[in-house]
PDB file of C-alpha atoms and ligand atoms in Angstrom:
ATOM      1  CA  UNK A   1       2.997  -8.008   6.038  1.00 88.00           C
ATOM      2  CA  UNK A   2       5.877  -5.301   5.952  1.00 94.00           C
ATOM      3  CA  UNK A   3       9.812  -6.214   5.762  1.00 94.00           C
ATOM      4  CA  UNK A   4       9.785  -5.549   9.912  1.00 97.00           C
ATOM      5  CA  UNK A   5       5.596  -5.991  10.533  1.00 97.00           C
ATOM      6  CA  UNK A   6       4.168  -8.645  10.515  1.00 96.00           C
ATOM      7  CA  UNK A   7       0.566  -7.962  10.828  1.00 97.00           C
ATOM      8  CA  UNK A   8      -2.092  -8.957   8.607  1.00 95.00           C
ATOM      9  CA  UNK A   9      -3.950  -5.601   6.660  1.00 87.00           C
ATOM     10  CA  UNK A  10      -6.790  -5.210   8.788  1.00 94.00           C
ATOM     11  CA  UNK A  11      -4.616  -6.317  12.498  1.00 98.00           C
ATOM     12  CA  UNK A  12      -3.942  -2.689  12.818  1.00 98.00           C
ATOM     13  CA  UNK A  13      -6.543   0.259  14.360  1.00 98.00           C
ATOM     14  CA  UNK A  14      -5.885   3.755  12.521  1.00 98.00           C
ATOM     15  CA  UNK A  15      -4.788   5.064  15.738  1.00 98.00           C
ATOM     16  CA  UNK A  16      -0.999   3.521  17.086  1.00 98.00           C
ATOM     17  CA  UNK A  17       0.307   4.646  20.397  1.00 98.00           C
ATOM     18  CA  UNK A  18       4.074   4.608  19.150  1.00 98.00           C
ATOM     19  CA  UNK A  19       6.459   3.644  22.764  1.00 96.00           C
ATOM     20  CA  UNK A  20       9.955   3.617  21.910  1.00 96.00           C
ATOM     21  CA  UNK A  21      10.206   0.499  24.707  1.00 93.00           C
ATOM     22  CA  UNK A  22       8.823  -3.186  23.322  1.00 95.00           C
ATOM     23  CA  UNK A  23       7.979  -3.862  26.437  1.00 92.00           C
ATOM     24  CA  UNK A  24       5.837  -0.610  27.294  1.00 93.00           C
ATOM     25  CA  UNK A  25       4.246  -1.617  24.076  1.00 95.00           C
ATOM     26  CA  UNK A  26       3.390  -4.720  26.063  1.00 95.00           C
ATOM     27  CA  UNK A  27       2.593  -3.365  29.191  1.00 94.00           C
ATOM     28  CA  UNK A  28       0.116  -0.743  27.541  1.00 96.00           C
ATOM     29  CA  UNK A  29      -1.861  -3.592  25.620  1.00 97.00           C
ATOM     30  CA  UNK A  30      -2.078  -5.451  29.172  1.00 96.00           C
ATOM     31  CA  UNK A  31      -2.850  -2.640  31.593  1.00 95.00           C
ATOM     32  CA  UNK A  32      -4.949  -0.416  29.224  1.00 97.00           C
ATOM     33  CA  UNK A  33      -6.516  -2.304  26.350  1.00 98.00           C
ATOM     34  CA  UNK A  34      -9.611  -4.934  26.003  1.00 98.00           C
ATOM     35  CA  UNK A  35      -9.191  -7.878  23.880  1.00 98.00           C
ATOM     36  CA  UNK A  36      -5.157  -6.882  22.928  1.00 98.00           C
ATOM     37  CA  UNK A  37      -3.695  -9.139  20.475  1.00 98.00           C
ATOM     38  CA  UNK A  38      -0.473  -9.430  19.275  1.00 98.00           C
ATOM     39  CA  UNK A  39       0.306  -8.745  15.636  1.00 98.00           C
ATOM     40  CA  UNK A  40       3.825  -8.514  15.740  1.00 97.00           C
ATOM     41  CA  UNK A  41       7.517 -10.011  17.209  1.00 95.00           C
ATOM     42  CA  UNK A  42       9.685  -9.237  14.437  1.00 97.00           C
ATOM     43  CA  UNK A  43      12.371  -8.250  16.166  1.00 97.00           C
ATOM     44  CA  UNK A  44      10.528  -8.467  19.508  1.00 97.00           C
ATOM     45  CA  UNK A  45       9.689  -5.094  18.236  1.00 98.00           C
ATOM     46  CA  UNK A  46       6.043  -6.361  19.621  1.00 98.00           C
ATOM     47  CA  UNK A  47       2.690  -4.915  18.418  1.00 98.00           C
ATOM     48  CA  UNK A  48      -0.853  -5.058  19.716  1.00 98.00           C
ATOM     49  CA  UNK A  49      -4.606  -4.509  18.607  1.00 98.00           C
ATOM     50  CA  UNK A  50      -7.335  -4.120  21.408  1.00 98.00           C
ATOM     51  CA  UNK A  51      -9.801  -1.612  22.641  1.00 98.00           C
ATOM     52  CA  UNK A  52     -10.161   1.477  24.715  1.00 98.00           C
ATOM     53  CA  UNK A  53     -13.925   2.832  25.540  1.00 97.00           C
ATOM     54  CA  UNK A  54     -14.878   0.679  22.474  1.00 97.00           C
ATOM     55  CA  UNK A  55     -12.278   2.491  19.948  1.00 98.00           C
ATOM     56  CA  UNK A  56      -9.874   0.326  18.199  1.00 98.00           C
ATOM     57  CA  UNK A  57      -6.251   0.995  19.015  1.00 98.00           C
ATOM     58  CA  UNK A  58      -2.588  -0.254  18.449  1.00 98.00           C
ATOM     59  CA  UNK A  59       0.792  -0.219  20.064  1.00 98.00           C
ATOM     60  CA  UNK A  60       3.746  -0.499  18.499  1.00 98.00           C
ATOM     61  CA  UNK A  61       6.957  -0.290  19.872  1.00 97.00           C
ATOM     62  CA  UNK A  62       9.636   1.891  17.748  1.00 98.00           C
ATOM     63  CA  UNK A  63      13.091   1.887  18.860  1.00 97.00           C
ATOM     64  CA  UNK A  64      15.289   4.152  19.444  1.00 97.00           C
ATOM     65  CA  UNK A  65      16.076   6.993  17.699  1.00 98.00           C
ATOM     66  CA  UNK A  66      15.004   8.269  13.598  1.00 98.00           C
ATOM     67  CA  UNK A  67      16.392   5.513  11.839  1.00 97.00           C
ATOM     68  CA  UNK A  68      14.232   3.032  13.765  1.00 98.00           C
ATOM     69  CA  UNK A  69      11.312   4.936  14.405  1.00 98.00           C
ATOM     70  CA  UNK A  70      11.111   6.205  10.598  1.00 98.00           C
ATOM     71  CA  UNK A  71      11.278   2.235   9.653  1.00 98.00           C
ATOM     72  CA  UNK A  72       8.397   1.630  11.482  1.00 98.00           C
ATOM     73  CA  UNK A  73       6.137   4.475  11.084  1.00 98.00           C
ATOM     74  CA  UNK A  74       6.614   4.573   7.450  1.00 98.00           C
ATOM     75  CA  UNK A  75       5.239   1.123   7.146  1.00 98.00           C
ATOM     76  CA  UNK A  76       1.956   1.763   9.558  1.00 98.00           C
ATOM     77  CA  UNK A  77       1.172   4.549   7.206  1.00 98.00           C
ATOM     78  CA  UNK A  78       2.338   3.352   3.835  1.00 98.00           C
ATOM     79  CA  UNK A  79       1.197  -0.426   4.254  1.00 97.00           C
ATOM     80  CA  UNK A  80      -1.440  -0.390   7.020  1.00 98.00           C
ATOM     81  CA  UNK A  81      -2.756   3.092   6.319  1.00 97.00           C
ATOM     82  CA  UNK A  82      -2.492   3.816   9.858  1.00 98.00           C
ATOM     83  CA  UNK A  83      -3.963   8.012  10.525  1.00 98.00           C
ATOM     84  CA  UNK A  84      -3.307   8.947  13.772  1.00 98.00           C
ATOM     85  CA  UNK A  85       0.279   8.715  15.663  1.00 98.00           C
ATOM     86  CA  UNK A  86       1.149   9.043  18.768  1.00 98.00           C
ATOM     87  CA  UNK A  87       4.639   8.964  20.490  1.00 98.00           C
ATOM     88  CA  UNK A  88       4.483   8.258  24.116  1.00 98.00           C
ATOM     89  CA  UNK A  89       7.954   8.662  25.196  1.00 97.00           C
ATOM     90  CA  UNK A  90      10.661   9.531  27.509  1.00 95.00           C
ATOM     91  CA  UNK A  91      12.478  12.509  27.856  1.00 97.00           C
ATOM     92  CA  UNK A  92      15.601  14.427  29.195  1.00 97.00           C
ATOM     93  CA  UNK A  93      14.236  18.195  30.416  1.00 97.00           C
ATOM     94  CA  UNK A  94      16.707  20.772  30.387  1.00 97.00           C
ATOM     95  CA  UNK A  95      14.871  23.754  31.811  1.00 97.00           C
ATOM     96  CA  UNK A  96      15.004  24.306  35.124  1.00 94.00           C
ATOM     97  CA  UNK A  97      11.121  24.790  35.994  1.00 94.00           C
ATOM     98  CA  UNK A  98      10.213  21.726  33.451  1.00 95.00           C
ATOM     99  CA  UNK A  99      10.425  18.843  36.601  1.00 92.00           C
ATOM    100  CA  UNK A 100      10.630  15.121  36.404  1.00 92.00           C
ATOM    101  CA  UNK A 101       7.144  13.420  36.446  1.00 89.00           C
ATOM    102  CA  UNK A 102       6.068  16.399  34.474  1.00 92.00           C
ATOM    103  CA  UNK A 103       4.387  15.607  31.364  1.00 95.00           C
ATOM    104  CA  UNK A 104       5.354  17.286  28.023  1.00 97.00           C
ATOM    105  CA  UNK A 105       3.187  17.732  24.639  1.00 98.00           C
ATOM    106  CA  UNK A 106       5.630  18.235  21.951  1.00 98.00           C
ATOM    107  CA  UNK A 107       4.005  21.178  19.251  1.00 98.00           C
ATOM    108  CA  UNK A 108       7.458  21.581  17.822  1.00 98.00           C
ATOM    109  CA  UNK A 109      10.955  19.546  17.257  1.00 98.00           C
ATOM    110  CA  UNK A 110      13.711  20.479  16.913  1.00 97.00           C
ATOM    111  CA  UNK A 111      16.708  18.187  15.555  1.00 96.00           C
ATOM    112  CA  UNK A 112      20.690  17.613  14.840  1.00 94.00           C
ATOM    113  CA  UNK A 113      19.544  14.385  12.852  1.00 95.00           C
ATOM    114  CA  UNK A 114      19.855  14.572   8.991  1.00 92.00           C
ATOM    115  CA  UNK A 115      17.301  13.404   8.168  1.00 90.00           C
ATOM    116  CA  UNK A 116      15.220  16.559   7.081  1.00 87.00           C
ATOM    117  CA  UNK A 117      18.660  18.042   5.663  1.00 87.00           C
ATOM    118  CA  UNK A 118      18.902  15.114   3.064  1.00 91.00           C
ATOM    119  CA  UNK A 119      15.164  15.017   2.568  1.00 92.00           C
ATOM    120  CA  UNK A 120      14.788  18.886   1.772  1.00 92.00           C
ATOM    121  CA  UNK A 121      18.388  19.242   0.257  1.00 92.00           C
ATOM    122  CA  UNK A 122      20.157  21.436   2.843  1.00 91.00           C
ATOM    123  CA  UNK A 123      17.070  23.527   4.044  1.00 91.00           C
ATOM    124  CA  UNK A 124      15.287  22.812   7.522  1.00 92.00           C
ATOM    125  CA  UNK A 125      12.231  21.764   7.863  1.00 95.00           C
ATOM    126  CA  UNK A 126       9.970  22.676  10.465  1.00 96.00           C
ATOM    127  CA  UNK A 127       8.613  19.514  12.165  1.00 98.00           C
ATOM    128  CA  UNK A 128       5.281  20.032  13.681  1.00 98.00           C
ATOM    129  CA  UNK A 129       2.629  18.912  15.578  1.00 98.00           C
ATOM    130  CA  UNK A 130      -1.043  18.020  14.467  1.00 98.00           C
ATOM    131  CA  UNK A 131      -2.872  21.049  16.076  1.00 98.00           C
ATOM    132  CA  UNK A 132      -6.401  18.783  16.749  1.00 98.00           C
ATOM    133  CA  UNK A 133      -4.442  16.095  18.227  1.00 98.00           C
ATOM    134  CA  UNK A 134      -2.469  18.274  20.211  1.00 98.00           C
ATOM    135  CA  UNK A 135      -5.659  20.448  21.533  1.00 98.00           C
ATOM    136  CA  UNK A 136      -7.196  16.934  22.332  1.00 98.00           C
ATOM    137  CA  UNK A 137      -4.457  15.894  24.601  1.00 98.00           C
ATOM    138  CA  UNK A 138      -4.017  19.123  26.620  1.00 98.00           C
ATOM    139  CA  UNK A 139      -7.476  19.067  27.587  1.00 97.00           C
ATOM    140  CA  UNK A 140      -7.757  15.994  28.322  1.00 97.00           C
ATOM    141  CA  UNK A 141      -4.528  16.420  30.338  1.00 96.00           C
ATOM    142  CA  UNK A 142      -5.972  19.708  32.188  1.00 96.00           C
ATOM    143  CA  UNK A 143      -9.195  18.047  33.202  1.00 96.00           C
ATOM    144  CA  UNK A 144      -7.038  15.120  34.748  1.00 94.00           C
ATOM    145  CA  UNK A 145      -5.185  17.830  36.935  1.00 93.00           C
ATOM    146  CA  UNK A 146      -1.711  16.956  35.127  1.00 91.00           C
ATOM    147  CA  UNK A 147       1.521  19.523  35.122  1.00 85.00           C
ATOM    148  CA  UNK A 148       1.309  19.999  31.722  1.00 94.00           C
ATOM    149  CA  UNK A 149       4.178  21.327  29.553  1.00 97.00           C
ATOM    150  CA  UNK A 150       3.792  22.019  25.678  1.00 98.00           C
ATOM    151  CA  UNK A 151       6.695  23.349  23.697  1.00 98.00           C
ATOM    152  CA  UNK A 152       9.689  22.613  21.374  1.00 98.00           C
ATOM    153  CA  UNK A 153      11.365  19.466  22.130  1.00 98.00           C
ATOM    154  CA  UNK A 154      15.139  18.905  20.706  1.00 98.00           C
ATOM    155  CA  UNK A 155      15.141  15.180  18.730  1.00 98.00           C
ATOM    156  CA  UNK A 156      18.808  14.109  19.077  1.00 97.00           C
ATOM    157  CA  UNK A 157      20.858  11.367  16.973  1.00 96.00           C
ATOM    158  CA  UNK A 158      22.891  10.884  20.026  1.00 96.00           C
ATOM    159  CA  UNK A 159      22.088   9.433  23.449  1.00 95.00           C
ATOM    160  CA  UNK A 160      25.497  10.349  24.519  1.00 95.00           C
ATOM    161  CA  UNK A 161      26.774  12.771  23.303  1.00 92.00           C
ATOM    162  CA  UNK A 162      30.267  15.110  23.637  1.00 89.00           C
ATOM    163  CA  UNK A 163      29.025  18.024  22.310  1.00 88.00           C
ATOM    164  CA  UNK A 164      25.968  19.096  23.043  1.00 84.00           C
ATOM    165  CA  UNK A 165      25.446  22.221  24.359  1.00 91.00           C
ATOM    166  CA  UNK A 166      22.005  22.171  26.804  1.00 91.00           C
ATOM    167  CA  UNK A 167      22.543  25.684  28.321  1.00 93.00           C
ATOM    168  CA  UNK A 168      22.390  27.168  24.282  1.00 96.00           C
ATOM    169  CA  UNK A 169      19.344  24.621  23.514  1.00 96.00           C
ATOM    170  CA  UNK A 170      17.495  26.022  26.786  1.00 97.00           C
ATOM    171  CA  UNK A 171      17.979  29.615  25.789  1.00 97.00           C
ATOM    172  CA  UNK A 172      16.037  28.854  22.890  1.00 98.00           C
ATOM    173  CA  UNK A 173      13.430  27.296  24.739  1.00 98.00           C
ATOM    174  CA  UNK A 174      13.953  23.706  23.818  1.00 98.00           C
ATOM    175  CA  UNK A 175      12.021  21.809  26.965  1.00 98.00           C
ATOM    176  CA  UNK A 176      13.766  18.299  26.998  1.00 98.00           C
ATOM    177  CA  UNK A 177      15.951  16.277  24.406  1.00 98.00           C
ATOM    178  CA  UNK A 178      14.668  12.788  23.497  1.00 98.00           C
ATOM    179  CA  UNK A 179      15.247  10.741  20.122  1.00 98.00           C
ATOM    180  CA  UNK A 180      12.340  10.650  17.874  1.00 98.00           C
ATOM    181  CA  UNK A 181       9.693  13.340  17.262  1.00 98.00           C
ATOM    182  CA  UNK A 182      11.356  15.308  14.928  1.00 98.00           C
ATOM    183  CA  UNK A 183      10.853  12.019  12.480  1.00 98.00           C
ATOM    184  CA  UNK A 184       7.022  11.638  13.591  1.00 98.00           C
ATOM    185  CA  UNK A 185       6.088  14.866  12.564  1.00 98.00           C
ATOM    186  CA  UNK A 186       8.207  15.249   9.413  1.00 98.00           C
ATOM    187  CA  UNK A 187       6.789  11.514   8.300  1.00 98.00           C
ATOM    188  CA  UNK A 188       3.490  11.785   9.382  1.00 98.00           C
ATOM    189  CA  UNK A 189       3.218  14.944   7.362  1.00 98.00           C
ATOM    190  CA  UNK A 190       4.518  13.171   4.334  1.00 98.00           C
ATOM    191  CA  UNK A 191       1.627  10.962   4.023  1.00 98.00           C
ATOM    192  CA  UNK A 192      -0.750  13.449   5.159  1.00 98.00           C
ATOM    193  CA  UNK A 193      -1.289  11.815   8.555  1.00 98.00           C
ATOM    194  CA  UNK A 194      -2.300  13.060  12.218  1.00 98.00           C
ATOM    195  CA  UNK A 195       1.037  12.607  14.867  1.00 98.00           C
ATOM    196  CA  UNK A 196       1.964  13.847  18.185  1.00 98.00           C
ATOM    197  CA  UNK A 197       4.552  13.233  20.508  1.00 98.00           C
ATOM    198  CA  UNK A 198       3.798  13.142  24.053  1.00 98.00           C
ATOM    199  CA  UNK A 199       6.585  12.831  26.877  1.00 97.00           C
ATOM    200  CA  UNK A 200       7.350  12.095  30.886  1.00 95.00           C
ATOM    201  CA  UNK A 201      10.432  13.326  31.764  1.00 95.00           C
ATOM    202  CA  UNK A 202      12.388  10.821  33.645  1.00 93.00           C
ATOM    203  CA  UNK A 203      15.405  12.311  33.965  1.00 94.00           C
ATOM    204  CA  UNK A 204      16.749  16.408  34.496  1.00 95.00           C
ATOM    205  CA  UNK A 205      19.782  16.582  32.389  1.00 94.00           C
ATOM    206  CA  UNK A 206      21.192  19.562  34.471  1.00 92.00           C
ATOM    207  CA  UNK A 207      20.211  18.695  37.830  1.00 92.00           C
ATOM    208  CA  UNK A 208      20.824  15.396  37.662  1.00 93.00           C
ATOM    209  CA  UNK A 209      17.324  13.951  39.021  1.00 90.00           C
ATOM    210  CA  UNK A 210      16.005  11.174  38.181  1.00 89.00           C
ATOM    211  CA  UNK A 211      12.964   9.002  38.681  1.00 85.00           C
ATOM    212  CA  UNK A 212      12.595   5.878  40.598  1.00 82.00           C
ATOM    213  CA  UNK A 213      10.919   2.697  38.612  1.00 76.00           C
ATOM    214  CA  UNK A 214       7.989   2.870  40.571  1.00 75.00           C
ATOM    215  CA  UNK A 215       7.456   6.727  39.957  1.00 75.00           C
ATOM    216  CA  UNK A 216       8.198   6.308  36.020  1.00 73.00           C
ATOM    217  CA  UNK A 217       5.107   3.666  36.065  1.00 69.00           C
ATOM    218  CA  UNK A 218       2.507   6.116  37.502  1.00 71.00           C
ATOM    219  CA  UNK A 219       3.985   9.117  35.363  1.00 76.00           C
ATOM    220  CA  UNK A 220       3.635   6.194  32.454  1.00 87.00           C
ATOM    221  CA  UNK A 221       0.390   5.787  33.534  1.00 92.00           C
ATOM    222  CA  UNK A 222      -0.538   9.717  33.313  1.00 92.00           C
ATOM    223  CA  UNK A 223       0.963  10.007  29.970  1.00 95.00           C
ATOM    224  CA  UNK A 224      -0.602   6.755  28.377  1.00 96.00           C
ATOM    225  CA  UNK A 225      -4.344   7.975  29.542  1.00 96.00           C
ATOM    226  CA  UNK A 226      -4.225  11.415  27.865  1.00 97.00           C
ATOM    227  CA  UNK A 227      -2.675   9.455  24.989  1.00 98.00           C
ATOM    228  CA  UNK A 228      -6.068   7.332  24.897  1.00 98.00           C
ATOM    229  CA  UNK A 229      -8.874   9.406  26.760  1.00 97.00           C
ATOM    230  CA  UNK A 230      -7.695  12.376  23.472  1.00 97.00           C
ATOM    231  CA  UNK A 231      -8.384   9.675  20.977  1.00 95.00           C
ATOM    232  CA  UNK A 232     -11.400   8.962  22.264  1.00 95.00           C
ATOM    233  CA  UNK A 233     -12.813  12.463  22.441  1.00 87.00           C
TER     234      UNK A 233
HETATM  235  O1  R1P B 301      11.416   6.035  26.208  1.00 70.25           O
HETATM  236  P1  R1P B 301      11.521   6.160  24.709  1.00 70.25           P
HETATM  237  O2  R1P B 301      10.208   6.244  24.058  1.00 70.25           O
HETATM  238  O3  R1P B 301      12.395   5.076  24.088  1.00 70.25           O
HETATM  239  O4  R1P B 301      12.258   7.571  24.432  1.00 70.25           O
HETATM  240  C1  R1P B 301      13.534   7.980  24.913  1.00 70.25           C
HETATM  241  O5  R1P B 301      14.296   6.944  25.522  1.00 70.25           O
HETATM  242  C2  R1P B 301      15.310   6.466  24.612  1.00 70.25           C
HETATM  243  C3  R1P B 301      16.668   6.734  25.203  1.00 70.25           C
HETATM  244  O6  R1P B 301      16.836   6.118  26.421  1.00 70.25           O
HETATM  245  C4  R1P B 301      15.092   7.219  23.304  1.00 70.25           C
HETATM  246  O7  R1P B 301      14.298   6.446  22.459  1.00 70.25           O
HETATM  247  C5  R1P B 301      14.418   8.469  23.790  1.00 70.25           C
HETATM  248  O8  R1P B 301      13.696   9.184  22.817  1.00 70.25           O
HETATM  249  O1  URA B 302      16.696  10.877  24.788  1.00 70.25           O
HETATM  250  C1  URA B 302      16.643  10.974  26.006  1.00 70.25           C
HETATM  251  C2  URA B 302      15.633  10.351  26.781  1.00 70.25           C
HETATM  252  C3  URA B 302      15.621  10.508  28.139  1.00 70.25           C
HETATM  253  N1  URA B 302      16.601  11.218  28.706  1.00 70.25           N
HETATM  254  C4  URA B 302      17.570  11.804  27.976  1.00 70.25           C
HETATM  255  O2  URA B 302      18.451  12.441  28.527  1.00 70.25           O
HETATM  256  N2  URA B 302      17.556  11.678  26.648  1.00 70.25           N
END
């Protein structure tokens, strides 16, 4: 095991959906997988092995935010030698034709974290998508009929926070602001590895909508199934 996994070696697929939500880890190991068994409650930070069409896949649950996320993604590629990441998250959109429901592919992230700063000593770093993951999932999302969006996403250290300024961020394109992509991409290409960050937007940060629990489930759902149906491709 890892100082916050504790799965055996071989209890973890090469491919990890990465929630940041324990308990949509859960739910996507009940609703979605054959066979899912937990490997991990450290932390109730839960993890689970199981099928899809026959391919072996896990689901980990990362937190909130880079420090948590970069705990737990370094260890699936350092000590399980996990290849293929992917984020299914929530987001905040900030443009005004980017709705809520609407699914988002992340190529790009931005970020205010320091993380890349300290890495790279001052210099950004440009965190980016895996291009064969990311053609896998918007096809797969086109053939299911889905409002796709794929674009620059901002990954911000703060959930609240004073001083952001959205209309600058949207002028620049930015679609939506969540917590942890910028870390996925910058990691994953550290160790050489295949990530990608897909997003529902549950929430407009200038119009204020938001969506109700049942609508986030089949939005969820949407996401989660070009998550899977592109790894199986
Ligand atoms: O729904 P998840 O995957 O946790 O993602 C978003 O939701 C959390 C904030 O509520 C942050 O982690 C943000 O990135
Ligand atoms: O990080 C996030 C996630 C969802 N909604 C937001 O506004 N921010």
């Amino acid at each position: 095991m890892s100082i916050h996994i504790g799965a055996k070696e071989n209890q973890i697929a090469e491919t990890v959906l990465l929630p940041g939500d324990p308990l949509r880890a859960k739910y996507i190991a009940e609703t979605f997988l054959e066979g899912a068994e937990k490997y991990n409650d450290v932390r109730n930070m839960f993890g689970y092995t199981g099928t899809y069409k026959g391919k072996r896949i896990s689901v980990q649950g990362t937190g909130m935010g880079v420090p948590s996320i970069s705990i737990y993604i370094t260890e699936l590629m350092k000590d399980y030698h996990v290849q293929n990441l992917i984020r299914v998250g929530t987001c905040g959109a900030i443009q005004k034709d980017v709705k809520v429901r609407d699914v988002i592919i992340a190529m790009s992230a931005s970020t205010d974290s320091q993380m890349n700063r300290i890495t790279f000593g001052g210099v950004d770093y440009a965190a980016t998508a895996n291009f064969e993951l990311l053609k896998k999932a918007y096809d797969t999302g086109v053939e299911k009929g889905l409002h796709l969006r794929v674009g620059n996403v901002l990954t911000e250290d703060l959930f609240y926070n004073d001083n952001s300024d959205f209309e600058k961020w949207a002028a620049y394109q930015i679609l939506a602001l969540e917590m942890e992509t910028a870390a996925l991409y910058t990691l994953a290409a550290k160790f050489n590895r295949k990530a990608l960050s897909i997003l529902t937007v549950s929430d407009h940060i200038i119009t204020g909508e938001v969506t109700t629990a049942e609508e986030r489930q089949t939005t969820f759902n949407d996401m989660i199934e070009v998550a899977l149906d592109a790894v199986v491709k």
